[in-house]
Coordinates of C-alpha atoms and ligand atoms in Angstrom, one line a residue:
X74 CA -29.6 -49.7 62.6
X75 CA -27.8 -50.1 59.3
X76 CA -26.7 -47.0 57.7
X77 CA -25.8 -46.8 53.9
X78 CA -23.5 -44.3 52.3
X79 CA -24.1 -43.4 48.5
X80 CA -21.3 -41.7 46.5
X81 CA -22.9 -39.7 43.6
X82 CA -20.8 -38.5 40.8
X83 CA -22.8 -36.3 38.3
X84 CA -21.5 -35.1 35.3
X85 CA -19.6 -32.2 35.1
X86 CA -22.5 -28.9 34.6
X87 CA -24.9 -27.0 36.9
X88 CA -27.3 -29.3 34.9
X89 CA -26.2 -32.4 35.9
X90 CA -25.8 -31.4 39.2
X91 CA -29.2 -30.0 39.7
X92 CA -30.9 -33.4 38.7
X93 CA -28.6 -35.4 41.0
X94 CA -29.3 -33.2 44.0
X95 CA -33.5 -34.0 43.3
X96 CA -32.6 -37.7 43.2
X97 CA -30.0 -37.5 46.2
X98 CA -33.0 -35.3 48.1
X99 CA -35.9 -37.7 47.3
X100 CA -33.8 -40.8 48.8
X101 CA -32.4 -39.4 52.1
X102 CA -36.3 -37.8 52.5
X103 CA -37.6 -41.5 52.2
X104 CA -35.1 -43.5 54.8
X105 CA -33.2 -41.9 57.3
X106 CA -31.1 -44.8 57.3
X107 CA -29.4 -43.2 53.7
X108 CA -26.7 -40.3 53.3
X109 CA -25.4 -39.1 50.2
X110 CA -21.9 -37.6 49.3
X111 CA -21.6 -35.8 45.9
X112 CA -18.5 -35.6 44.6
X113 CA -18.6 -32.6 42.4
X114 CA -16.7 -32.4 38.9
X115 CA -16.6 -28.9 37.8
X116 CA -16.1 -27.6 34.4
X117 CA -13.5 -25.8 33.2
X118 CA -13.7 -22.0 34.2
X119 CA -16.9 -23.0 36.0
X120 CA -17.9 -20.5 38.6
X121 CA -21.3 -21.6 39.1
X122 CA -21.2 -25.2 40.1
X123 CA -19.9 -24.4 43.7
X124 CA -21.9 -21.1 44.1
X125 CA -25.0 -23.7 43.3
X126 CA -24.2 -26.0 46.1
X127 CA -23.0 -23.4 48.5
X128 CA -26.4 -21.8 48.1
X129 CA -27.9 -25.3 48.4
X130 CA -26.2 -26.3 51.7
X131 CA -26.7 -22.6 52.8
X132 CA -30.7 -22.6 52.3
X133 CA -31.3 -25.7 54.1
X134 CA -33.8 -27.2 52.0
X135 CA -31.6 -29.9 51.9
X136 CA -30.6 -31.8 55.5
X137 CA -27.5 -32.6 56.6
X138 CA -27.1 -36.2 55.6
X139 CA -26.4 -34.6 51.8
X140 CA -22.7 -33.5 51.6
X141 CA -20.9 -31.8 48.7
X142 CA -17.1 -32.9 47.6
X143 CA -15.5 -30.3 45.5
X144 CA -13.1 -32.3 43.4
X145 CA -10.3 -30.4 42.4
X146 CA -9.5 -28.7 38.9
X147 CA -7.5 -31.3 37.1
X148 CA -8.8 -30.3 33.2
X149 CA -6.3 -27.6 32.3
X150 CA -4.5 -30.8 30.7
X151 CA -7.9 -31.4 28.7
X152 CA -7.5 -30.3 24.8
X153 CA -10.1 -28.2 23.1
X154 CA -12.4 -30.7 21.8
X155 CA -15.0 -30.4 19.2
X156 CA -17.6 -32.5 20.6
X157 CA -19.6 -33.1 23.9
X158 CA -19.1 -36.6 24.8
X159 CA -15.5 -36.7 23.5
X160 CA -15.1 -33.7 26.3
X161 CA -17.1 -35.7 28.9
X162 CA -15.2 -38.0 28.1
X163 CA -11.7 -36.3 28.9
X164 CA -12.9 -34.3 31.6
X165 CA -14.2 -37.3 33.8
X166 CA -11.7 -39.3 32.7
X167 CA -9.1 -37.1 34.2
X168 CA -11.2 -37.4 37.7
X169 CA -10.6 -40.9 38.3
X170 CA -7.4 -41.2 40.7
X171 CA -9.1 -38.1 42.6
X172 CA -12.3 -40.1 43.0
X173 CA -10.4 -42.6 44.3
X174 CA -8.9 -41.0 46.6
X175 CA -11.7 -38.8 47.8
X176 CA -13.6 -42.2 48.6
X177 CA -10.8 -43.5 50.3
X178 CA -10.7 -41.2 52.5
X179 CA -14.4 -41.4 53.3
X180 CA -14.2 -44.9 54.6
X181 CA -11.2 -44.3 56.4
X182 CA -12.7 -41.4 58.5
X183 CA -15.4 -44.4 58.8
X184 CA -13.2 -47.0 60.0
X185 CA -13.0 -45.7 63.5
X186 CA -16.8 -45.0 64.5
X187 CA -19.0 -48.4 64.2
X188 CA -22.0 -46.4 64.2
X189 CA -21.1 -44.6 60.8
X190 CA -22.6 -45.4 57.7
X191 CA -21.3 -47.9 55.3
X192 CA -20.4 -47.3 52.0
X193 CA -22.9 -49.1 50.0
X194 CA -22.7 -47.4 46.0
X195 CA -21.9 -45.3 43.8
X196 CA -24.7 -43.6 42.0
X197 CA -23.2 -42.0 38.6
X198 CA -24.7 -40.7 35.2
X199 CA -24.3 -41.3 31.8
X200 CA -20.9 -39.9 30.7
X201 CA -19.5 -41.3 34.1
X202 CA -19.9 -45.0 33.6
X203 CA -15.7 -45.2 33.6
X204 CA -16.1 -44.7 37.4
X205 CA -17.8 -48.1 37.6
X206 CA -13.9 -49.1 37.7
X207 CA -13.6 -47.2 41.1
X208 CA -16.7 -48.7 42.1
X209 CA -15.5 -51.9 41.5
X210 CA -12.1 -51.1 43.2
X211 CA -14.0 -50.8 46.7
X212 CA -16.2 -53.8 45.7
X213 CA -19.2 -52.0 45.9
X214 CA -22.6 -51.5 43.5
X215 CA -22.4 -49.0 40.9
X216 CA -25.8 -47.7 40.0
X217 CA -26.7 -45.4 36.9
X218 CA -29.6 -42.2 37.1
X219 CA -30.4 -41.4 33.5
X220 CA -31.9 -38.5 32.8
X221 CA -33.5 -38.7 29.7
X222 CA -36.8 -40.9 28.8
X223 CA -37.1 -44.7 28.9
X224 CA -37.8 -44.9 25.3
X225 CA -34.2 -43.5 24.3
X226 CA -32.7 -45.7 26.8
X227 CA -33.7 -48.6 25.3
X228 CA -32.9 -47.2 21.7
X229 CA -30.0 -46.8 23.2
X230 CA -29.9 -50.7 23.7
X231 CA -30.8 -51.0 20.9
X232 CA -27.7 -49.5 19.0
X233 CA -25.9 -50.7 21.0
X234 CA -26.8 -54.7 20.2
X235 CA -27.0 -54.0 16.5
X236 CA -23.5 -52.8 17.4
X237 CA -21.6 -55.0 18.8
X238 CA -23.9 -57.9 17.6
X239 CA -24.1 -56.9 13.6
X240 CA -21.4 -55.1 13.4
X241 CA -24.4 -51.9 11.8
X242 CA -22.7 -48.4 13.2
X243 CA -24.7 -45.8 13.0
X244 CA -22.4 -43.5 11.4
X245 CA -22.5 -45.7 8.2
X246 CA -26.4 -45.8 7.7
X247 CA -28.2 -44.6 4.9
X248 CA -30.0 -41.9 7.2
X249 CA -32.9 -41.4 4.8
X250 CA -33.5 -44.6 4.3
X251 CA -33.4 -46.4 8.2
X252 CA -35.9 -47.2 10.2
X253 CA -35.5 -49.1 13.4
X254 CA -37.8 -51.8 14.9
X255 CA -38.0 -51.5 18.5
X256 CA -39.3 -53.8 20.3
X257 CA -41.6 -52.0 22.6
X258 CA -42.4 -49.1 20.1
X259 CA -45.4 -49.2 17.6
X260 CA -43.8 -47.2 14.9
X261 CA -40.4 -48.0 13.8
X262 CA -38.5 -45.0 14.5
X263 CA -36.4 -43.0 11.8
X264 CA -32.8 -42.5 11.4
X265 CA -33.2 -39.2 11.4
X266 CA -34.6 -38.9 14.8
X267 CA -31.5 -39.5 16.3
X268 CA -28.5 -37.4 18.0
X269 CA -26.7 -35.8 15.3
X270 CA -23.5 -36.7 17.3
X271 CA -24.1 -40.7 16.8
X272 CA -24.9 -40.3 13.4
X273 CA -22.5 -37.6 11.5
X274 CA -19.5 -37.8 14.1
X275 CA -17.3 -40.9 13.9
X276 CA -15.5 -39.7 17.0
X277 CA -18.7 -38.6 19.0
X278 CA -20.2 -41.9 18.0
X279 CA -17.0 -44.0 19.7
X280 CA -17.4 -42.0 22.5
X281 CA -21.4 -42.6 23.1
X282 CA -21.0 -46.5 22.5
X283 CA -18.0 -46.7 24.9
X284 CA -20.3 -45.3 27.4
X285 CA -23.6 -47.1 27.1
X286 CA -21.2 -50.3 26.4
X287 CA -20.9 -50.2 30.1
X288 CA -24.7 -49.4 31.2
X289 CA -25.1 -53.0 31.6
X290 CA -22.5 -53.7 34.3
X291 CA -24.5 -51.6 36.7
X292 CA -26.6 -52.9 39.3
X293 CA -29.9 -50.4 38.3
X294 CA -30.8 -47.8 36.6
X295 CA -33.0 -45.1 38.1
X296 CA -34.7 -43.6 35.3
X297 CA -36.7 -40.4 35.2
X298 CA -39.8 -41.1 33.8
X299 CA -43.2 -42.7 35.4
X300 CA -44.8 -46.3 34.0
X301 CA -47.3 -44.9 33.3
X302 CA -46.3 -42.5 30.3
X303 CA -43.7 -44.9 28.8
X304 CA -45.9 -48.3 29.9
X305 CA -45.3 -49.8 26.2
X306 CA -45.8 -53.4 25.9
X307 CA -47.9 -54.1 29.3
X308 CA -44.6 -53.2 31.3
X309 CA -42.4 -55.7 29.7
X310 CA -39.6 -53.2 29.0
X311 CA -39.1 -52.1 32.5
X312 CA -38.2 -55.9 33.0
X313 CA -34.9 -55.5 31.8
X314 CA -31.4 -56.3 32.8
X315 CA -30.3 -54.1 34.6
X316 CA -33.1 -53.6 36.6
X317 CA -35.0 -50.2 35.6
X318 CA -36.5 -47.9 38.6
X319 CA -38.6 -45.6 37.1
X320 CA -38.9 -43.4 39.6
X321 CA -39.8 -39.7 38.3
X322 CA -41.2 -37.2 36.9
X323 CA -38.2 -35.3 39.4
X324 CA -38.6 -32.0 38.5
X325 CA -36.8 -29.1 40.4
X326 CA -40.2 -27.3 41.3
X327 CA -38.5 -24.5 42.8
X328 CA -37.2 -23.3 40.0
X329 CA -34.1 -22.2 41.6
X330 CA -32.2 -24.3 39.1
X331 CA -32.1 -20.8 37.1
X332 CA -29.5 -19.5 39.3
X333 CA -27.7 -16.3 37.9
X334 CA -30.2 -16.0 35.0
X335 CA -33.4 -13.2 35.1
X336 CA -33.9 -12.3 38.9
X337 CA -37.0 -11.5 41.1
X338 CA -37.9 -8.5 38.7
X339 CA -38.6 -9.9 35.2
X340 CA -40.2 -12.9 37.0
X341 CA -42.7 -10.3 38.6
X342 CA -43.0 -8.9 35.4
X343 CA -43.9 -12.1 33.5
X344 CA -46.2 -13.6 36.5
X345 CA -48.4 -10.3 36.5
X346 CA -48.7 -10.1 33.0
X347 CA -49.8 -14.1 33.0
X348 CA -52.6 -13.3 35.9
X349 CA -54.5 -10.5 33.5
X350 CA -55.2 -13.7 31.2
X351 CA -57.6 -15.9 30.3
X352 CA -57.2 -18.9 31.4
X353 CA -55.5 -21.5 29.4
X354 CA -55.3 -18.5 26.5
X355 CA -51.6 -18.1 26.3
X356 CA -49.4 -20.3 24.1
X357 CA -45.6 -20.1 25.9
X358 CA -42.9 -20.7 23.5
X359 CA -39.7 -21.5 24.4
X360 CA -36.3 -23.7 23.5
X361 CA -34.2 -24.6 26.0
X362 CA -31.2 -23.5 27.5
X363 CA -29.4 -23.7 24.2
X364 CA -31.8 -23.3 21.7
X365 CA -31.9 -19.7 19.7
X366 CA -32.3 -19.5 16.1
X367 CA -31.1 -17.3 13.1
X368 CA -33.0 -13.8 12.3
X369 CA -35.1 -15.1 9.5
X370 CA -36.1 -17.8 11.7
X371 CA -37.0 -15.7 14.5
X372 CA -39.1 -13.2 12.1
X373 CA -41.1 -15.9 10.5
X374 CA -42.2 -17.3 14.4
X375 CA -43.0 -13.4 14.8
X376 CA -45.2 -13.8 11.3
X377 CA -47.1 -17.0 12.5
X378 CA -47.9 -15.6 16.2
X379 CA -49.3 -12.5 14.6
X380 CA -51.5 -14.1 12.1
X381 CA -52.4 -17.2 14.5
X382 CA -53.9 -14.1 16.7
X383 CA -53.2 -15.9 19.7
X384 CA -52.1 -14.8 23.1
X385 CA -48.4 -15.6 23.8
X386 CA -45.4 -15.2 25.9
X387 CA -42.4 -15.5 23.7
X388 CA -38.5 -16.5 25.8
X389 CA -36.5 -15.2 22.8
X390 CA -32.9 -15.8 22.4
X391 CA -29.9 -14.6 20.8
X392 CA -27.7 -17.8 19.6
X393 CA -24.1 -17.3 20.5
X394 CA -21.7 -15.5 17.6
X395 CA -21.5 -18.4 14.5
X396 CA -18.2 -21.4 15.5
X397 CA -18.7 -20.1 18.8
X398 CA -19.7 -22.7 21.6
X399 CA -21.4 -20.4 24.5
X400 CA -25.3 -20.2 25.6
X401 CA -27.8 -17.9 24.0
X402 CA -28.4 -14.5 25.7
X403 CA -30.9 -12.0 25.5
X404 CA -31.2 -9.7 23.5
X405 CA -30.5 -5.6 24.6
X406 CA -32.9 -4.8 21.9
X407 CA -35.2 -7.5 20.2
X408 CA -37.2 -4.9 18.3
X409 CA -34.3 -5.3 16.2
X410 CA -34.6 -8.8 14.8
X411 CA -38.6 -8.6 15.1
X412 CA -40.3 -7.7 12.0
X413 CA -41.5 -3.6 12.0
X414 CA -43.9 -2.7 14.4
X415 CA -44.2 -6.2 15.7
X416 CA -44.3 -5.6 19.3
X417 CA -46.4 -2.4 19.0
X418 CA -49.0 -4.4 17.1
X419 CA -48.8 -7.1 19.2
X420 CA -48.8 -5.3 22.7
X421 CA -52.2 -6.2 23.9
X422 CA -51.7 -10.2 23.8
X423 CA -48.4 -11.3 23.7
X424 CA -44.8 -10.6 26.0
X425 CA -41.5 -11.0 24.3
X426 CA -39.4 -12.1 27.3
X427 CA -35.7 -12.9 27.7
X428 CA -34.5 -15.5 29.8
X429 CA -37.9 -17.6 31.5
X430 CA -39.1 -18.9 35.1
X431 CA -40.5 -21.9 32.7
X432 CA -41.8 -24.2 35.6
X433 CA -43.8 -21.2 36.7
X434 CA -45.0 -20.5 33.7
X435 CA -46.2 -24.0 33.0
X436 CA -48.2 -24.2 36.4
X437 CA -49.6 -20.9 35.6
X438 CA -53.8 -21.6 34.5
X439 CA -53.5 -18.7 32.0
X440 CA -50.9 -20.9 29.9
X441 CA -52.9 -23.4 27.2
X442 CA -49.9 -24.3 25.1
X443 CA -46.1 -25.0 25.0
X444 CA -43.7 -24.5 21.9
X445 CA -40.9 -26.7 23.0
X446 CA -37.2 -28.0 22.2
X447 CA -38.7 -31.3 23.9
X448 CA -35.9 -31.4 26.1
X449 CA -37.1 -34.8 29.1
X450 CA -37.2 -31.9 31.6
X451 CA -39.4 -29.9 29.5
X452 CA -41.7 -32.5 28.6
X453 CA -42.0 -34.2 32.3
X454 CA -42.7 -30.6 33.9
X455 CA -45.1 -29.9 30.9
X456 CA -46.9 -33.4 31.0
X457 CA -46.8 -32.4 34.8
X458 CA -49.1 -29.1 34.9
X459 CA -51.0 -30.5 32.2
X460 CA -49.7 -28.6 28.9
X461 CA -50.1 -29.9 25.6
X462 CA -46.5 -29.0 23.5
X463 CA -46.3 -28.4 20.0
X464 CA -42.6 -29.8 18.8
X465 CA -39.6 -28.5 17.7
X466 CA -36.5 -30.1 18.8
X467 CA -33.4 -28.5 18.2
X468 CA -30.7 -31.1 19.5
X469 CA -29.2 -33.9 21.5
X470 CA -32.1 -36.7 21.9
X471 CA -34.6 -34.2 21.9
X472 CA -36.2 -35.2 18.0
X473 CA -36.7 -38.5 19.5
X474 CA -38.7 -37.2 22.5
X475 CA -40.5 -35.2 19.8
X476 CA -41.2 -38.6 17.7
X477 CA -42.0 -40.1 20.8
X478 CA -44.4 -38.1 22.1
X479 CA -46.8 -37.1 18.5
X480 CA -46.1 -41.0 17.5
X481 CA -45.5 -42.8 19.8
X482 CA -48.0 -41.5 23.2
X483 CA -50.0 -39.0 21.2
X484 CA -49.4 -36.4 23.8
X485 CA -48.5 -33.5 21.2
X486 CA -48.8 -31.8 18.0
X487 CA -46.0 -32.0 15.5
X488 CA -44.7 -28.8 14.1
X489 CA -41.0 -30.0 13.4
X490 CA -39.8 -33.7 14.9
X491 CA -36.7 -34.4 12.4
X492 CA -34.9 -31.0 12.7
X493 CA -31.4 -31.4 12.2
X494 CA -28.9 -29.1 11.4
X495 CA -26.4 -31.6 10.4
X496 CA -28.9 -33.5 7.8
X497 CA -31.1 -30.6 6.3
X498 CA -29.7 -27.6 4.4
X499 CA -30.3 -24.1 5.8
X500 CA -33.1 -24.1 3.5
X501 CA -34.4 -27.0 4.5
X502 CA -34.2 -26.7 7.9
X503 CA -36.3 -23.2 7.6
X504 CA -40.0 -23.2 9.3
X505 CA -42.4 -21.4 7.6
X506 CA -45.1 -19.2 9.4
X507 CA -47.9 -21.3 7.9
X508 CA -46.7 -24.5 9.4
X509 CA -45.8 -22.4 13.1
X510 CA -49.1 -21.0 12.7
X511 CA -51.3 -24.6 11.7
X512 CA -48.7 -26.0 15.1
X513 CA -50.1 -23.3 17.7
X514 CA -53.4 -23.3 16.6
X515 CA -53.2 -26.9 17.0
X516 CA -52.0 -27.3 20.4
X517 CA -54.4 -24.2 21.4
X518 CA -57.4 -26.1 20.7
X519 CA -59.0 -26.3 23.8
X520 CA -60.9 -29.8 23.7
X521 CA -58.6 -31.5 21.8
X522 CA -58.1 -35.4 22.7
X523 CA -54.2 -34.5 22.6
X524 CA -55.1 -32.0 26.1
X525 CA -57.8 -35.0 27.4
X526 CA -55.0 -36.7 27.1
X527 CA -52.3 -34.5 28.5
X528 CA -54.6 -33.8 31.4
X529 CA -55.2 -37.5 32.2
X530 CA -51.5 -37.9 31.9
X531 CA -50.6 -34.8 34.5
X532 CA -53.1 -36.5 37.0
X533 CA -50.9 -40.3 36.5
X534 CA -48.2 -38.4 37.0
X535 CA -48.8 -36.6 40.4
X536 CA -50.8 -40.3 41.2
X537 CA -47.5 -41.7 40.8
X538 CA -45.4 -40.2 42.9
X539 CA -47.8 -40.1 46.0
X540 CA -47.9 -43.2 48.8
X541 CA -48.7 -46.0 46.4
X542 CA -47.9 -45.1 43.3
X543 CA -45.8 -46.5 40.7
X544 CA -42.4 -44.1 41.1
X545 CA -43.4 -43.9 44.9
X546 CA -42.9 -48.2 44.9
X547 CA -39.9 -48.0 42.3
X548 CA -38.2 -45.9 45.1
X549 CA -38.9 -48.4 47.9
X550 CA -37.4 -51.0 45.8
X551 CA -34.5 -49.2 44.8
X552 CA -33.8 -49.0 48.4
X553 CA -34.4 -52.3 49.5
X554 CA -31.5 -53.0 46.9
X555 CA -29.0 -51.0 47.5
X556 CA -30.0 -51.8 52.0
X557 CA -29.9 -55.5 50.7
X558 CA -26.7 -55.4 48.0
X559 CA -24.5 -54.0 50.6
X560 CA -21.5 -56.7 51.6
Ligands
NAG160 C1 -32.4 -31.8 32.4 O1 -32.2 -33.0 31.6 C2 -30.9 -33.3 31.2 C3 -30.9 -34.5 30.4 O2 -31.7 -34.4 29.3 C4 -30.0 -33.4 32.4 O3 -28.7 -33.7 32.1 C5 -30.1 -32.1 33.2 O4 -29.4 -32.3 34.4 C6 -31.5 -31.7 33.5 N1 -31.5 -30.3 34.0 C7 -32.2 -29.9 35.0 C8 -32.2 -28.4 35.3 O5 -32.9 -30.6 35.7
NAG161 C1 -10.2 -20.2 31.6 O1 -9.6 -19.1 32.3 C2 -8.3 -18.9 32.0 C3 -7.7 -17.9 32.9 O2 -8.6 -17.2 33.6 C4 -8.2 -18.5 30.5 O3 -6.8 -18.3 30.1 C5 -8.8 -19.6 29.6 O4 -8.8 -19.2 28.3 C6 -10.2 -19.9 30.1 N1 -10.7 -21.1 29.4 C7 -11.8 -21.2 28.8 C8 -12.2 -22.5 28.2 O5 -12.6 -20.3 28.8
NAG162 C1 -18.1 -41.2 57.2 O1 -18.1 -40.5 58.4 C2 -18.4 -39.1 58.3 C3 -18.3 -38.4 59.6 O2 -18.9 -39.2 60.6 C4 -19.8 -39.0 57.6 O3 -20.2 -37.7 57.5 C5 -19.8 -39.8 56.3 O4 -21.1 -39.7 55.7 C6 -19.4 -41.2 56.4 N1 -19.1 -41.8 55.1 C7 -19.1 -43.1 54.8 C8 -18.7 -43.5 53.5 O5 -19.2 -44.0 55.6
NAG163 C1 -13.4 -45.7 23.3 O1 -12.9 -46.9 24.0 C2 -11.8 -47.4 23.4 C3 -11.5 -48.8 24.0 O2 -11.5 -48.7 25.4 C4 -10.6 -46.4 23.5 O3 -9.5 -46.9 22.9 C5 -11.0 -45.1 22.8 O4 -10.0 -44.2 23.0 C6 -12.4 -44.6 23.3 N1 -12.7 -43.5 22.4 C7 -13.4 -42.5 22.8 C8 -13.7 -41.4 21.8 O5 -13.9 -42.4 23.9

């Protein structure tokens, strides 16, 4: 029997690495004739990353044909940098010879047993694409998994053409005034939908087109959505070049991607405060890993839940000291930034929470309604268990999911989409409580056609990844190519 051997390189981040190790499970759980070896890049200082695998390898929920490469700490050479994918950029860069070598050593080991698998890929993300050179060093396949939705991969594209093709950069436009025409999208889609990094960072900008320059010298991309909830134009736009696998929604379901973060106790807590309610009453709100907002912010989202009078559970965050880049924490006391008497008036239907099991939340019947950052992940596991959101990106491509999904699929209720804090003033960018309010009663409404058609949407979604459905078929193609690709 022929054996393949896929090398995945995530990007460096517990993140990252989470996603790729669903993907990586998913294939070798299809054909035995796979194994996987993840060469792991860790951040600096990052103490997590090989805790995470250790536990995964430990808890055998994953089998043996999945191995873990710790590469070593190169990045103490890498400058502070001010933005993300100018720090991908120098991180991964830094990897490459140790890649190579790492590889080289795989097949070498190989050489000797007949029966061993053959290297037949290299399966990286998006801020990886300059290992494609590696790739191409052991003449093999490089294929991409992208973890965000269809619809921004093509916009992607789509910059990326009007780039190199009409010389249009996207830090030069006239942000008020652009629209795009895409060619699989009804609405044109506004400028100001998009990453602040491409549009108000000349340096973040370079960096993002150098690496989607190079999406199109891999052999596939494996792309976490489903055909059916990004199906524009009968299909047409999964008949690209490279070939698109849509293969998701890949969701951790577990939820043990929250390693370190709340423990068995709060999530009791939360779950047996969930079971006492109504079903489909409760209106979850909640914004990300980074998201956290300023004290006037957070009081006016305290206004509009108490006025709105509906049930909610509330993840509330403290945003990291101002010029500092760290994650939100909670808060010791959030009766503090609450308005007087808020959670004393508010005791019998809502739960200010900290840190939050969200994909247990979403599954739970008692919760009706999401307040989301629209992060992909967020919006596949909400679209998932059935949960209309109500909108309010905060960054990255997350304004476009939002335009995507009120415009574009009519799966949710708009209460911000263009929230940027690089565009808007402070003023500006302030929510009122009427328009939170107007957003949660919205998405609460129980027979709504946005939850028909969230509902109809969860069922496509669990249709697709079962024997004969769409992502089900994507993956047996995927692996027909990279079984039929190999030299
Ligand atoms: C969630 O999605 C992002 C991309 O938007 C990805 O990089 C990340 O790995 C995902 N996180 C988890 C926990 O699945
Ligand atoms: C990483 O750790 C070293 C030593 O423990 C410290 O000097 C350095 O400032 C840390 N770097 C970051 C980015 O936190
Ligand atoms: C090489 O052989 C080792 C040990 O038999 C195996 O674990 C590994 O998956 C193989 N890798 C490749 C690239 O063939
Ligand atoms: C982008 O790519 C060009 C050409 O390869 C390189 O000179 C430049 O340093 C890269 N810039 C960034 C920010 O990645």
């Amino acid at each position: 029997m022929k054996k393949a051997e896929l090398v995945f390189i995530p990007s460096p981040g517990i993140g990252h690495l989470v996603s790729t190790i669903e993907i990586a499970k998913l294939l070798v759980e299809r054909d035995d004739r796979l194994s996987i070896t993840v060469l792991v890049i860790k951040l600096p200082n990052d103490s997590k990353t090989t805790a995470y695998t250790e536990a995964v390898v430990a808890s055998s929920s994953i089998t043996k044909r999945i191995k873990f490469i710790n590469l070593p700490d190169v990045h103490n050479t890498v400058a502070e940098v001010s933005n993300i994918a100018l720090f991908f950029h120098l991180v991964i860069e830094a990897q490459k010879q140790q890649v190579q070598e790492a590889v080289q050593k795989l097949i070498l080991h190989n050489n000797s047993d007949p029966d061993s698998p053959r290297l037949a890929g290299f399966v990286i993300d998006m801020f990886c694409t300059t290992m494609i050179d590696i790739a191409n060093e052991f003449d093999v396949p490089t294929y991409m998994f992208y973890t965000s939705s269809a619809g921004y991969l093509g916009m992607s594209f789509h910059l990326q053409t009007l780039y190199e093709e009409h010389n249009i950069d996207t830090t030069e436009l006239n942000v008020p005034n652009t629209e795009f025409k895409l060619p699989y999208f009804v609405n044109p889609v506004p400028a100001k939908v998009l990453p602040s990094v491409i549009l108000f960072d000349k340096e973040g900008a370079t960096a993002v087109r150098n690496f989607t320059r190079r999406f199109k010298e891999t052999k596939g991309i494996i792309v976490n959505t489903f055909t059916e909830l990004e199906s524009y134009a009968g299909h047409s736009f999964f008949d690209t070049n490279p070939t698109l696998y849509p293969v998701g929604p890949i969701m951790n379901l577990k939820g043990d991607t929250q390693v370190g973060s709340g423990g068995t106790q709060q999530r009791n807590d939360i779950i047996k405060w969930l079971d006492e309610q109504p079903l489909s009453s409760v209106v979850f709100l909640c914004f990300g890993s980074m998201g956290s907002f300023n004290e006037d912010q957070v009081k006016e989202i305290a206004y509009a839940l108490e006025k709105s009078g509906v049930r909610f559970l509330w993840s509330l965050r403290q945003a990291p000291p101002k010029g500092k880049v760290a994650f939100p924490s909670d808060y010791s006391k959030p009766q503090e930034v609450l308005p007087d008497g808020f959670l004393e008036r508010t005791a019998e239907i809502g739960k200010v929470i900290g840190w939050a099991p969200q994909v247990e939340i979403l599954a739970h019947k008692a919760t009706g309604g999401f307040v989301s950052h629209c992060g992909w992940n967020s919006t596949l596991e909400s679209i998932y268990f059935g949960v209309p959101i109500a909108t309010w990106p905060v960054y990255a491509e997350q304004q476009f999911n939002a335009f995507e999904l009120v415009k574009e699929l009519g799966l949710a209720v708009e209460i911000r989409m263009d929230y940027n804090r690089d565009f808007y003033s402070e003023s500006e960018m302030f929510v009122n409580a009427e328009q939170i309010e107007r957003g949660i009663r919205c998405v609460m409404e129980q027979d709504s056609d946005i939850r028909k058609r969230v509902k109809e949407m969860s069922e496509k979604s669990r249709k697709a990844l079962m024997d004969g459905g769409s992502s089900y078929s994507f993956l047996d193609r995927l692996i027909d190519d990279i079984m039929n690709n190999m030299s």
